[in-house]
PDB file of C-alpha atoms in Angstrom:
ATOM      1  CA  UNK T   1      44.024  40.705  29.088  1.00  0.00           C
ATOM      2  CA  UNK T   2      42.421  44.153  28.712  1.00  0.00           C
ATOM      3  CA  UNK T   3      44.006  47.202  27.113  1.00  0.00           C
ATOM      4  CA  UNK T   4      44.813  48.852  30.450  1.00  0.00           C
ATOM      5  CA  UNK T   5      46.704  45.780  31.644  1.00  0.00           C
ATOM      6  CA  UNK T   6      48.690  45.676  28.400  1.00  0.00           C
ATOM      7  CA  UNK T   7      49.634  49.340  28.775  1.00  0.00           C
ATOM      8  CA  UNK T   8      50.746  48.808  32.367  1.00  0.00           C
ATOM      9  CA  UNK T   9      52.865  45.790  31.419  1.00  0.00           C
ATOM     10  CA  UNK T  10      54.355  47.680  28.487  1.00  0.00           C
ATOM     11  CA  UNK T  11      55.241  50.611  30.736  1.00  0.00           C
ATOM     12  CA  UNK T  12      56.767  48.251  33.296  1.00  0.00           C
ATOM     13  CA  UNK T  13      58.861  46.565  30.600  1.00  0.00           C
ATOM     14  CA  UNK T  14      60.035  49.936  29.278  1.00  0.00           C
ATOM     15  CA  UNK T  15      61.016  51.031  32.782  1.00  0.00           C
ATOM     16  CA  UNK T  16      62.811  47.721  33.368  1.00  0.00           C
ATOM     17  CA  UNK T  17      64.742  48.050  30.095  1.00  0.00           C
ATOM     18  CA  UNK T  18      65.712  51.641  30.890  1.00  0.00           C
ATOM     19  CA  UNK T  19      66.860  50.627  34.365  1.00  0.00           C
ATOM     20  CA  UNK T  20      68.879  47.745  32.918  1.00  0.00           C
ATOM     21  CA  UNK T  21      70.524  50.014  30.333  1.00  0.00           C
ATOM     22  CA  UNK T  22      71.379  52.576  33.006  1.00  0.00           C
ATOM     23  CA  UNK T  23      72.803  49.881  35.267  1.00  0.00           C
ATOM     24  CA  UNK T  24      74.890  48.471  32.401  1.00  0.00           C
ATOM     25  CA  UNK T  25      76.263  51.918  31.569  1.00  0.00           C
ATOM     26  CA  UNK T  26      77.175  52.563  35.209  1.00  0.00           C
ATOM     27  CA  UNK T  27      78.800  49.133  35.444  1.00  0.00           C
ATOM     28  CA  UNK T  28      80.821  49.727  32.275  1.00  0.00           C
ATOM     29  CA  UNK T  29      81.823  53.200  33.461  1.00  0.00           C
ATOM     30  CA  UNK T  30      83.116  51.722  36.728  1.00  0.00           C
ATOM     31  CA  UNK T  31      85.020  49.030  34.873  1.00  0.00           C
ATOM     32  CA  UNK T  32      86.661  51.558  32.565  1.00  0.00           C
ATOM     33  CA  UNK T  33      87.566  53.783  35.526  1.00  0.00           C
ATOM     34  CA  UNK T  34      89.285  50.856  37.233  1.00  0.00           C
ATOM     35  CA  UNK T  35      91.176  49.984  34.054  1.00  0.00           C
ATOM     36  CA  UNK T  36      92.233  53.629  33.657  1.00  0.00           C
ATOM     37  CA  UNK T  37      93.517  53.583  37.228  1.00  0.00           C
ATOM     38  CA  UNK T  38      95.360  50.306  36.630  1.00  0.00           C
ATOM     39  CA  UNK T  39      97.094  51.769  33.577  1.00  0.00           C
ATOM     40  CA  UNK T  40      98.196  54.757  35.650  1.00  0.00           C
ATOM     41  CA  UNK T  41      99.483  52.711  38.598  1.00  0.00           C
ATOM     42  CA  UNK T  42     101.039  49.811  36.668  1.00  0.00           C
ATOM     43  CA  UNK T  43     102.810  52.089  34.167  1.00  0.00           C
ATOM     44  CA  UNK T  44     104.185  54.131  37.059  1.00  0.00           C
ATOM     45  CA  UNK T  45     104.989  51.461  39.669  1.00  0.00           C
ATOM     46  CA  UNK T  46     105.082  48.272  37.610  1.00  0.00           C
ATOM     47  CA  UNK T  47     102.770  45.302  38.059  1.00  0.00           C
ATOM     48  CA  UNK T  48     104.554  43.988  41.145  1.00  0.00           C
ATOM     49  CA  UNK T  49     104.759  47.427  42.746  1.00  0.00           C
ATOM     50  CA  UNK T  50     101.200  48.442  41.923  1.00  0.00           C
ATOM     51  CA  UNK T  51      98.718  47.891  44.756  1.00  0.00           C
ATOM     52  CA  UNK T  52      95.106  46.938  44.100  1.00  0.00           C
ATOM     53  CA  UNK T  53      94.014  49.113  47.016  1.00  0.00           C
ATOM     54  CA  UNK T  54      95.662  52.135  45.420  1.00  0.00           C
ATOM     55  CA  UNK T  55      94.097  51.298  42.057  1.00  0.00           C
ATOM     56  CA  UNK T  56      90.667  51.072  43.688  1.00  0.00           C
ATOM     57  CA  UNK T  57      91.142  54.409  45.446  1.00  0.00           C
ATOM     58  CA  UNK T  58      92.283  56.051  42.211  1.00  0.00           C
ATOM     59  CA  UNK T  59      89.138  54.720  40.499  1.00  0.00           C
ATOM     60  CA  UNK T  60      86.878  55.858  43.352  1.00  0.00           C
ATOM     61  CA  UNK T  61      85.700  52.362  44.275  1.00  0.00           C
ATOM     62  CA  UNK T  62      86.373  49.891  47.063  1.00  0.00           C
ATOM     63  CA  UNK T  63      88.952  47.152  46.698  1.00  0.00           C
ATOM     64  CA  UNK T  64      86.096  44.651  47.067  1.00  0.00           C
ATOM     65  CA  UNK T  65      84.414  46.184  44.003  1.00  0.00           C
ATOM     66  CA  UNK T  66      87.630  45.852  42.023  1.00  0.00           C
ATOM     67  CA  UNK T  67      87.859  42.156  42.896  1.00  0.00           C
ATOM     68  CA  UNK T  68      84.160  41.709  42.075  1.00  0.00           C
ATOM     69  CA  UNK T  69      84.827  42.911  38.523  1.00  0.00           C
ATOM     70  CA  UNK T  70      88.209  41.317  37.858  1.00  0.00           C
ATOM     71  CA  UNK T  71      88.580  38.535  40.426  1.00  0.00           C
ATOM     72  CA  UNK T  72      92.227  39.247  41.173  1.00  0.00           C
ATOM     73  CA  UNK T  73      95.161  41.469  40.339  1.00  0.00           C
ATOM     74  CA  UNK T  74      96.083  38.952  37.660  1.00  0.00           C
ATOM     75  CA  UNK T  75      92.576  39.232  36.208  1.00  0.00           C
ATOM     76  CA  UNK T  76      92.992  42.998  36.062  1.00  0.00           C
ATOM     77  CA  UNK T  77      96.188  42.575  34.044  1.00  0.00           C
ATOM     78  CA  UNK T  78      94.393  40.182  31.685  1.00  0.00           C
ATOM     79  CA  UNK T  79      91.661  42.782  31.147  1.00  0.00           C
ATOM     80  CA  UNK T  80      94.340  45.324  30.264  1.00  0.00           C
ATOM     81  CA  UNK T  81      95.626  42.971  27.570  1.00  0.00           C
ATOM     82  CA  UNK T  82      92.167  43.147  25.951  1.00  0.00           C
ATOM     83  CA  UNK T  83      92.310  46.932  26.067  1.00  0.00           C
ATOM     84  CA  UNK T  84      95.721  46.823  24.368  1.00  0.00           C
ATOM     85  CA  UNK T  85      94.163  44.925  21.468  1.00  0.00           C
ATOM     86  CA  UNK T  86      91.177  47.271  21.232  1.00  0.00           C
ATOM     87  CA  UNK T  87      93.073  50.544  21.516  1.00  0.00           C
ATOM     88  CA  UNK T  88      96.404  49.852  19.848  1.00  0.00           C
ATOM     89  CA  UNK T  89      96.526  46.829  17.586  1.00  0.00           C
ATOM     90  CA  UNK T  90      93.072  46.816  15.996  1.00  0.00           C
ATOM     91  CA  UNK T  91      93.339  50.509  15.030  1.00  0.00           C
ATOM     92  CA  UNK T  92      96.936  49.879  13.926  1.00  0.00           C
ATOM     93  CA  UNK T  93      95.724  47.178  11.567  1.00  0.00           C
ATOM     94  CA  UNK T  94      93.080  49.228   9.775  1.00  0.00           C
ATOM     95  CA  UNK T  95      94.472  49.625   6.276  1.00  0.00           C
ATOM     96  CA  UNK T  96      94.690  53.389   6.099  1.00  0.00           C
ATOM     97  CA  UNK T  97      94.744  53.451   2.322  1.00  0.00           C
ATOM     98  CA  UNK T  98      90.963  53.815   2.547  1.00  0.00           C
ATOM     99  CA  UNK T  99      91.578  57.524   3.167  1.00  0.00           C
ATOM    100  CA  UNK T 100      93.586  57.972   0.001  1.00  0.00           C
ATOM    101  CA  UNK T 101      92.359  58.312  -3.527  1.00  0.00           C
ATOM    102  CA  UNK T 102      93.527  56.403  -6.580  1.00  0.00           C
ATOM    103  CA  UNK T 103      95.992  59.168  -7.418  1.00  0.00           C
ATOM    104  CA  UNK T 104      97.711  59.004  -4.012  1.00  0.00           C
ATOM    105  CA  UNK T 105     101.368  58.013  -4.277  1.00  0.00           C
ATOM    106  CA  UNK T 106     102.722  55.087  -2.231  1.00  0.00           C
ATOM    107  CA  UNK T 107     104.832  57.570  -0.250  1.00  0.00           C
ATOM    108  CA  UNK T 108     101.773  59.651   0.645  1.00  0.00           C
ATOM    109  CA  UNK T 109      99.712  56.580   1.515  1.00  0.00           C
ATOM    110  CA  UNK T 110     102.388  55.050   3.779  1.00  0.00           C
ATOM    111  CA  UNK T 111     103.051  58.437   5.417  1.00  0.00           C
ATOM    112  CA  UNK T 112      99.318  58.762   6.136  1.00  0.00           C
ATOM    113  CA  UNK T 113      99.256  55.305   7.730  1.00  0.00           C
ATOM    114  CA  UNK T 114     102.351  56.033   9.799  1.00  0.00           C
ATOM    115  CA  UNK T 115     101.110  59.396  11.032  1.00  0.00           C
ATOM    116  CA  UNK T 116      97.833  57.836  12.162  1.00  0.00           C
ATOM    117  CA  UNK T 117      99.523  54.867  13.852  1.00  0.00           C
ATOM    118  CA  UNK T 118     102.149  57.011  15.587  1.00  0.00           C
ATOM    119  CA  UNK T 119      99.337  59.096  17.063  1.00  0.00           C
ATOM    120  CA  UNK T 120      97.593  55.927  18.299  1.00  0.00           C
ATOM    121  CA  UNK T 121     100.821  54.692  19.907  1.00  0.00           C
ATOM    122  CA  UNK T 122     101.492  58.060  21.574  1.00  0.00           C
ATOM    123  CA  UNK T 123      97.956  58.230  22.962  1.00  0.00           C
ATOM    124  CA  UNK T 124      98.315  54.751  24.464  1.00  0.00           C
ATOM    125  CA  UNK T 125     101.983  54.771  25.448  1.00  0.00           C
ATOM    126  CA  UNK T 126     101.350  53.783  29.112  1.00  0.00           C
ATOM    127  CA  UNK T 127      99.422  50.714  27.911  1.00  0.00           C
ATOM    128  CA  UNK T 128     102.256  49.792  25.598  1.00  0.00           C
ATOM    129  CA  UNK T 129     104.754  50.199  28.437  1.00  0.00           C
ATOM    130  CA  UNK T 130     102.761  47.683  30.483  1.00  0.00           C
ATOM    131  CA  UNK T 131     102.704  45.213  27.584  1.00  0.00           C
ATOM    132  CA  UNK T 132     106.451  45.426  26.956  1.00  0.00           C
ATOM    133  CA  UNK T 133     107.318  45.192  30.655  1.00  0.00           C
ATOM    134  CA  UNK T 134     104.849  42.545  31.805  1.00  0.00           C
ATOM    135  CA  UNK T 135     104.136  40.217  28.877  1.00  0.00           C
ATOM    136  CA  UNK T 136     107.515  38.411  29.172  1.00  0.00           C
ATOM    137  CA  UNK T 137     107.013  37.971  32.939  1.00  0.00           C
ATOM    138  CA  UNK T 138     103.273  37.239  32.957  1.00  0.00           C
ATOM    139  CA  UNK T 139     102.612  35.331  29.726  1.00  0.00           C
ATOM    140  CA  UNK T 140      99.466  33.689  31.119  1.00  0.00           C
ATOM    141  CA  UNK T 141      97.800  37.063  31.690  1.00  0.00           C
ATOM    142  CA  UNK T 142      98.590  38.009  28.095  1.00  0.00           C
ATOM    143  CA  UNK T 143      97.926  34.586  26.568  1.00  0.00           C
ATOM    144  CA  UNK T 144      94.845  35.724  24.665  1.00  0.00           C
ATOM    145  CA  UNK T 145      96.800  38.628  23.209  1.00  0.00           C
ATOM    146  CA  UNK T 146     100.013  36.730  22.455  1.00  0.00           C
ATOM    147  CA  UNK T 147      98.539  33.431  21.249  1.00  0.00           C
ATOM    148  CA  UNK T 148      95.374  34.539  19.450  1.00  0.00           C
ATOM    149  CA  UNK T 149      94.907  38.257  18.802  1.00  0.00           C
ATOM    150  CA  UNK T 150      98.417  39.285  17.758  1.00  0.00           C
ATOM    151  CA  UNK T 151      99.115  36.313  15.455  1.00  0.00           C
ATOM    152  CA  UNK T 152      95.823  37.008  13.667  1.00  0.00           C
ATOM    153  CA  UNK T 153      96.487  40.744  13.471  1.00  0.00           C
ATOM    154  CA  UNK T 154      99.992  40.291  12.109  1.00  0.00           C
ATOM    155  CA  UNK T 155      98.831  37.724   9.571  1.00  0.00           C
ATOM    156  CA  UNK T 156      96.468  40.369   8.217  1.00  0.00           C
ATOM    157  CA  UNK T 157      99.254  42.969   8.338  1.00  0.00           C
ATOM    158  CA  UNK T 158     101.493  40.579   6.382  1.00  0.00           C
ATOM    159  CA  UNK T 159      98.764  40.280   3.776  1.00  0.00           C
ATOM    160  CA  UNK T 160      98.544  44.076   3.524  1.00  0.00           C
ATOM    161  CA  UNK T 161     102.289  44.349   2.848  1.00  0.00           C
ATOM    162  CA  UNK T 162     102.254  41.358   0.498  1.00  0.00           C
ATOM    163  CA  UNK T 163      99.635  43.132  -1.607  1.00  0.00           C
ATOM    164  CA  UNK T 164     102.069  46.017  -2.014  1.00  0.00           C
ATOM    165  CA  UNK T 165     104.738  43.573  -3.157  1.00  0.00           C
ATOM    166  CA  UNK T 166     102.395  42.285  -5.857  1.00  0.00           C
ATOM    167  CA  UNK T 167     101.749  45.887  -6.919  1.00  0.00           C
ATOM    168  CA  UNK T 168     105.467  46.502  -7.219  1.00  0.00           C
ATOM    169  CA  UNK T 169     105.539  49.077  -4.421  1.00  0.00           C
ATOM    170  CA  UNK T 170     107.791  46.888  -2.234  1.00  0.00           C
ATOM    171  CA  UNK T 171     110.610  44.542  -3.127  1.00  0.00           C
ATOM    172  CA  UNK T 172     109.858  40.835  -2.829  1.00  0.00           C
ATOM    173  CA  UNK T 173     110.690  40.220   0.843  1.00  0.00           C
ATOM    174  CA  UNK T 174     109.379  38.118   3.722  1.00  0.00           C
ATOM    175  CA  UNK T 175     106.071  39.860   4.610  1.00  0.00           C
ATOM    176  CA  UNK T 176     106.595  39.240   8.347  1.00  0.00           C
ATOM    177  CA  UNK T 177     109.975  40.974   8.168  1.00  0.00           C
ATOM    178  CA  UNK T 178     108.291  43.928   6.477  1.00  0.00           C
ATOM    179  CA  UNK T 179     105.540  44.010   9.132  1.00  0.00           C
ATOM    180  CA  UNK T 180     108.123  43.959  11.926  1.00  0.00           C
ATOM    181  CA  UNK T 181     110.189  46.694  10.275  1.00  0.00           C
ATOM    182  CA  UNK T 182     107.106  48.840   9.715  1.00  0.00           C
ATOM    183  CA  UNK T 183     106.012  48.587  13.353  1.00  0.00           C
ATOM    184  CA  UNK T 184     109.557  48.947  14.700  1.00  0.00           C
ATOM    185  CA  UNK T 185     110.076  52.239  12.886  1.00  0.00           C
ATOM    186  CA  UNK T 186     106.985  53.708  14.517  1.00  0.00           C
ATOM    187  CA  UNK T 187     107.649  52.279  17.986  1.00  0.00           C
ATOM    188  CA  UNK T 188     111.233  53.505  17.891  1.00  0.00           C
ATOM    189  CA  UNK T 189     110.120  56.946  16.783  1.00  0.00           C
ATOM    190  CA  UNK T 190     107.656  57.268  19.668  1.00  0.00           C
ATOM    191  CA  UNK T 191     109.961  55.745  22.292  1.00  0.00           C
ATOM    192  CA  UNK T 192     112.992  57.891  21.510  1.00  0.00           C
ATOM    193  CA  UNK T 193     111.061  61.125  20.989  1.00  0.00           C
ATOM    194  CA  UNK T 194     109.329  60.525  24.353  1.00  0.00           C
ATOM    195  CA  UNK T 195     112.589  59.852  26.223  1.00  0.00           C
ATOM    196  CA  UNK T 196     114.771  62.497  24.525  1.00  0.00           C
ATOM    197  CA  UNK T 197     112.516  64.872  22.588  1.00  0.00           C
ATOM    198  CA  UNK T 198     115.269  67.437  22.097  1.00  0.00           C
ATOM    199  CA  UNK T 199     117.355  64.822  20.254  1.00  0.00           C
ATOM    200  CA  UNK T 200     114.785  62.793  18.359  1.00  0.00           C
ATOM    201  CA  UNK T 201     111.950  65.050  17.227  1.00  0.00           C
ATOM    202  CA  UNK T 202     112.083  66.207  13.638  1.00  0.00           C
ATOM    203  CA  UNK T 203     109.307  68.697  13.033  1.00  0.00           C
ATOM    204  CA  UNK T 204     105.589  68.030  13.009  1.00  0.00           C
ATOM    205  CA  UNK T 205     103.888  64.638  13.168  1.00  0.00           C
ATOM    206  CA  UNK T 206     103.138  64.909   9.462  1.00  0.00           C
ATOM    207  CA  UNK T 207     106.719  65.740   8.462  1.00  0.00           C
ATOM    208  CA  UNK T 208     108.105  62.988  10.709  1.00  0.00           C
ATOM    209  CA  UNK T 209     105.714  60.486   9.147  1.00  0.00           C
ATOM    210  CA  UNK T 210     106.817  61.551   5.668  1.00  0.00           C
ATOM    211  CA  UNK T 211     110.485  61.048   6.588  1.00  0.00           C
ATOM    212  CA  UNK T 212     109.783  57.617   8.104  1.00  0.00           C
ATOM    213  CA  UNK T 213     107.784  56.597   5.033  1.00  0.00           C
ATOM    214  CA  UNK T 214     110.702  57.650   2.832  1.00  0.00           C
ATOM    215  CA  UNK T 215     113.149  55.557   4.881  1.00  0.00           C
ATOM    216  CA  UNK T 216     110.729  52.607   4.927  1.00  0.00           C
ATOM    217  CA  UNK T 217     110.135  52.640   1.171  1.00  0.00           C
ATOM    218  CA  UNK T 218     113.551  53.744  -0.088  1.00  0.00           C
ATOM    219  CA  UNK T 219     116.009  52.749   2.647  1.00  0.00           C
ATOM    220  CA  UNK T 220     119.067  54.779   3.559  1.00  0.00           C
ATOM    221  CA  UNK T 221     121.490  53.527   0.914  1.00  0.00           C
ATOM    222  CA  UNK T 222     122.578  55.835  -1.896  1.00  0.00           C
ATOM    223  CA  UNK T 223     121.339  53.806  -4.872  1.00  0.00           C
ATOM    224  CA  UNK T 224     123.359  54.829  -7.902  1.00  0.00           C
TER     225      UNK T 224
END
């Protein structure tokens, strides 16, 4: 093989790789557009009321293309469960104490975590609405999330809270109860402030997070 032939083959391979990368990016962009459209339609009309044809139109593709990517409406819902893990629960899990120095108080550290997680929940509220509405009715579509991802994520969250018990920051409680309480405070905050903002918003995100952290760490009882 002479030098010219090698150069030609190298150029052809480079062109092929570039074409493949471009095709993959376009394919991923289409997939994300269809998932975005599904979030919009399902959160508005529900899974049963949402039409795949309308989702395809919203995404700017044909219904045949939608089925090519996801196989069925059920497959589309399953793909959304993966997005829920990627956009809500994995970021939620990241132990936000990495942003705080050694001199950061537990109150400041927990408030920082809560502020970050509340923002994540608010940004992905339509996804969360789909999970809460459809997971009990379509457990098969969410099986990967409910049977694998979430148990693993909450086991790690339990470990995070258990570490704080060992440090003396928390009382000695069931770590899963603490994890549920921690998440419930944030979900309740977002849900109520979204439904009735005039009744349930208390200042800025930062000040709300500080108040929630205070309630989480110190409770509401008047300890004398």
